[in-house]
Amino acid sequence: MADPHHQGKFITLEGGEGAGKSTQVRAIAERLAARGIETLTTREPGGSAKAEELREVILSGFAKQFSPIGEAMLFSAARIDHLDQTIRPALARGVWVVCDRFMDSTQAYQGALGNIDPRLIKALERVAVGPTRPDLTLILDLPAEIGLARAAARRKKGAAADRFEGEDLEFHQALRKSFLEIAAAELERCAVIDAAQDVDQVSAQIWDEIRRRLLKESV
């Protein structure tokens, strides 16, 4: 049960295509629920009514015409509504929030895609995110070739790749490098998880990080 007298914890999962973030979001929620911790799972882009509408625009590829900067601004607009309508109210009630992608995806994707000045990305982050930064960010890392193969395998037969899955291998390799750079720059917040492992091994490694960093348990 949520404790309204204590702020909830905010966990985000990041990584390239096919890294298994959605699967691990569900696994984290189940483990927390088993501890009696109320948890909300959500995603970006999306997570609130207006943000879900913007998700359709972004992932359809329609927003590509606005350039990487334009896309980054659309992501930020969606994030503002997501935070205001979903994330911050839950945290204030003492609920733990587990989010599939957040601010680091904007830095990694738009940075890798369009070489946007990092100062601009950080400025958008300050406006959109403010003080509501993740307590823990789990970066699921694996070679881009493996991730793209997984993403292709999970799509329904005949379905087209979305806006970002359709980018070339060089882009996805740059994306992986960007996520690892983010992790190296913020060691206290970020943990890199080897997503090439078996799903259960990935889950176990993630849970060890949560126990050690947020539940303050010895592992």
XYZ file of C-alpha atoms in Angstrom:
219
model
C 0.000 0.000 0.000
C 1.253 3.468 -0.871
C 2.382 5.670 1.982
C 1.209 9.262 1.391
C 3.770 10.495 3.930
C 6.721 9.244 1.912
C 7.673 10.056 -1.671
C 7.695 7.046 -3.959
C 10.763 5.924 -5.864
C 11.189 6.584 -9.581
C 12.856 3.872 -11.711
C 13.486 4.213 -15.439
C 14.645 1.659 -17.988
C 16.630 2.719 -21.024
C 18.352 1.063 -23.949
C 18.208 0.446 -27.661
C 15.591 -1.394 -29.673
C 14.923 -4.978 -28.620
C 16.657 -4.654 -25.256
C 13.685 -6.138 -23.378
C 12.662 -3.091 -21.377
C 8.926 -3.811 -21.396
C 9.475 -7.344 -20.108
C 11.689 -6.094 -17.293
C 9.258 -3.304 -16.343
C 6.632 -5.982 -15.691
C 9.106 -8.140 -13.760
C 10.116 -5.229 -11.515
C 6.471 -4.389 -10.775
C 5.761 -8.005 -9.824
C 8.741 -8.193 -7.466
C 7.835 -4.892 -5.807
C 4.211 -5.971 -5.427
C 5.426 -9.128 -3.700
C 7.104 -6.819 -1.164
C 3.839 -4.946 -0.634
C 5.054 -1.885 -2.546
C 2.403 -0.229 -4.699
C 3.801 0.328 -8.166
C 2.728 2.162 -11.296
C 4.164 1.112 -14.662
C 4.216 3.580 -17.520
C 6.080 4.418 -20.721
C 7.447 7.136 -22.958
C 6.495 8.583 -25.229
C 3.073 8.253 -23.664
C 1.837 7.547 -20.164
C -0.951 10.146 -20.147
C -3.807 10.935 -22.511
C -2.157 13.835 -24.336
C 1.249 12.160 -24.341
C -0.232 9.021 -25.911
C -1.606 11.159 -28.742
C 1.859 12.586 -29.305
C 3.290 9.051 -29.222
C 1.263 8.190 -32.301
C 2.595 11.256 -34.107
C 6.217 10.537 -33.157
C 6.370 6.784 -33.811
C 4.384 6.977 -37.036
C 7.259 8.941 -38.543
C 5.110 12.019 -39.191
C 7.232 14.097 -36.809
C 10.409 13.264 -38.755
C 9.724 16.221 -41.040
C 10.302 18.573 -38.106
C 13.996 17.595 -37.795
C 15.699 16.019 -34.743
C 15.245 19.267 -32.792
C 11.543 19.318 -33.583
C 11.203 15.690 -32.499
C 13.051 16.430 -29.269
C 10.606 19.245 -28.540
C 7.639 16.943 -29.182
C 9.123 14.380 -26.789
C 9.536 17.131 -24.203
C 5.939 18.293 -24.630
C 4.729 14.730 -24.095
C 7.017 14.377 -21.067
C 5.633 17.504 -19.402
C 2.078 16.128 -19.560
C 3.240 12.660 -18.489
C 4.964 14.072 -15.425
C 2.112 16.397 -14.492
C -0.712 13.905 -14.986
C 0.845 10.555 -14.093
C 4.305 10.430 -12.573
C 4.357 13.258 -10.030
C 0.894 12.511 -8.546
C 1.860 8.847 -8.093
C 5.190 9.656 -6.456
C 3.478 12.135 -4.126
C 1.149 9.337 -2.959
C 4.139 7.154 -2.126
C 3.720 4.938 -5.194
C 6.850 3.623 -6.917
C 6.897 4.477 -10.637
C 8.627 2.225 -13.170
C 8.914 3.847 -16.595
C 9.903 2.332 -19.947
C 12.132 5.151 -21.295
C 12.445 8.697 -19.983
C 14.759 11.703 -20.357
C 17.883 9.738 -21.331
C 16.169 8.443 -24.469
C 15.771 11.989 -25.744
C 19.447 12.685 -25.195
C 20.516 9.397 -26.761
C 18.101 9.171 -29.697
C 17.994 12.778 -30.803
C 21.698 13.169 -30.098
C 22.581 10.106 -32.168
C 20.081 11.006 -34.867
C 20.856 14.634 -35.469
C 23.967 15.580 -33.517
C 21.961 18.108 -31.554
C 24.025 20.318 -29.276
C 23.973 18.603 -25.850
C 23.371 21.997 -24.258
C 20.041 22.248 -26.069
C 19.020 18.765 -24.932
C 19.943 19.647 -21.347
C 17.956 22.893 -21.584
C 14.873 20.978 -22.751
C 15.456 18.504 -19.927
C 15.572 21.274 -17.311
C 12.275 22.684 -18.568
C 10.439 19.376 -19.011
C 11.813 17.330 -16.118
C 12.784 19.897 -13.509
C 13.542 18.245 -10.175
C 11.719 14.984 -10.965
C 14.727 12.919 -11.913
C 14.880 9.127 -11.620
C 16.200 7.589 -8.420
C 17.588 4.732 -10.493
C 18.074 4.314 -14.237
C 18.697 0.823 -15.559
C 20.378 0.870 -18.960
C 19.835 -2.413 -20.770
C 22.844 -2.819 -23.016
C 23.375 -5.187 -25.925
C 24.938 -5.064 -29.404
C 22.802 -3.186 -31.899
C 22.679 -6.164 -34.289
C 21.098 -8.370 -31.625
C 18.627 -5.698 -30.587
C 17.433 -5.054 -34.125
C 17.002 -8.789 -34.751
C 14.922 -9.092 -31.587
C 12.810 -6.075 -32.548
C 12.145 -7.548 -35.990
C 11.183 -10.918 -34.504
C 8.642 -9.416 -32.089
C 6.802 -7.393 -34.760
C 3.654 -8.926 -36.137
C 4.091 -10.528 -39.535
C 4.086 -7.860 -42.201
C 4.165 -4.964 -39.738
C 6.450 -2.078 -40.595
C 9.267 -0.939 -38.329
C 8.444 2.160 -36.313
C 10.163 5.532 -36.668
C 13.349 4.513 -34.841
C 13.530 0.787 -35.542
C 13.736 1.745 -39.213
C 17.007 3.654 -38.817
C 20.207 2.027 -40.081
C 22.716 -0.019 -38.081
C 25.131 2.895 -37.760
C 22.462 4.909 -35.977
C 21.751 2.095 -33.521
C 25.439 1.614 -32.824
C 25.741 5.351 -32.077
C 22.666 5.046 -29.878
C 24.264 2.285 -27.804
C 27.411 4.364 -27.402
C 25.336 7.349 -26.257
C 23.538 5.344 -23.556
C 26.836 3.996 -22.234
C 28.242 7.532 -22.102
C 25.216 8.665 -20.098
C 25.760 5.808 -17.644
C 29.462 6.594 -17.270
C 28.701 10.251 -16.561
C 26.099 9.488 -13.845
C 27.271 6.415 -11.983
C 25.218 7.172 -8.878
C 21.964 7.179 -10.845
C 22.661 4.668 -13.621
C 23.387 0.952 -13.706
C 24.329 -0.853 -16.908
C 22.708 -4.273 -17.299
C 23.932 -6.884 -19.781
C 20.739 -7.420 -21.793
C 22.318 -10.131 -23.946
C 21.867 -12.527 -21.020
C 18.901 -14.824 -20.495
C 15.748 -12.929 -19.435
C 15.852 -14.396 -15.927
C 19.496 -13.438 -15.518
C 18.699 -9.888 -16.587
C 15.840 -9.773 -14.075
C 18.088 -11.034 -11.304
C 20.769 -8.443 -12.038
C 18.154 -5.669 -12.112
C 16.656 -6.795 -8.817
C 20.093 -6.823 -7.194
C 20.527 -3.165 -8.194
C 17.108 -2.224 -6.808
C 17.722 -4.041 -3.543
C 21.132 -2.483 -3.067
C 20.416 1.063 -4.222
C 16.773 1.694 -3.269
C 15.792 -0.902 -0.664
C 19.214 -0.580 1.002
C 19.641 -4.318 1.373
C 22.881 -6.225 1.133
C 23.159 -8.373 -1.967
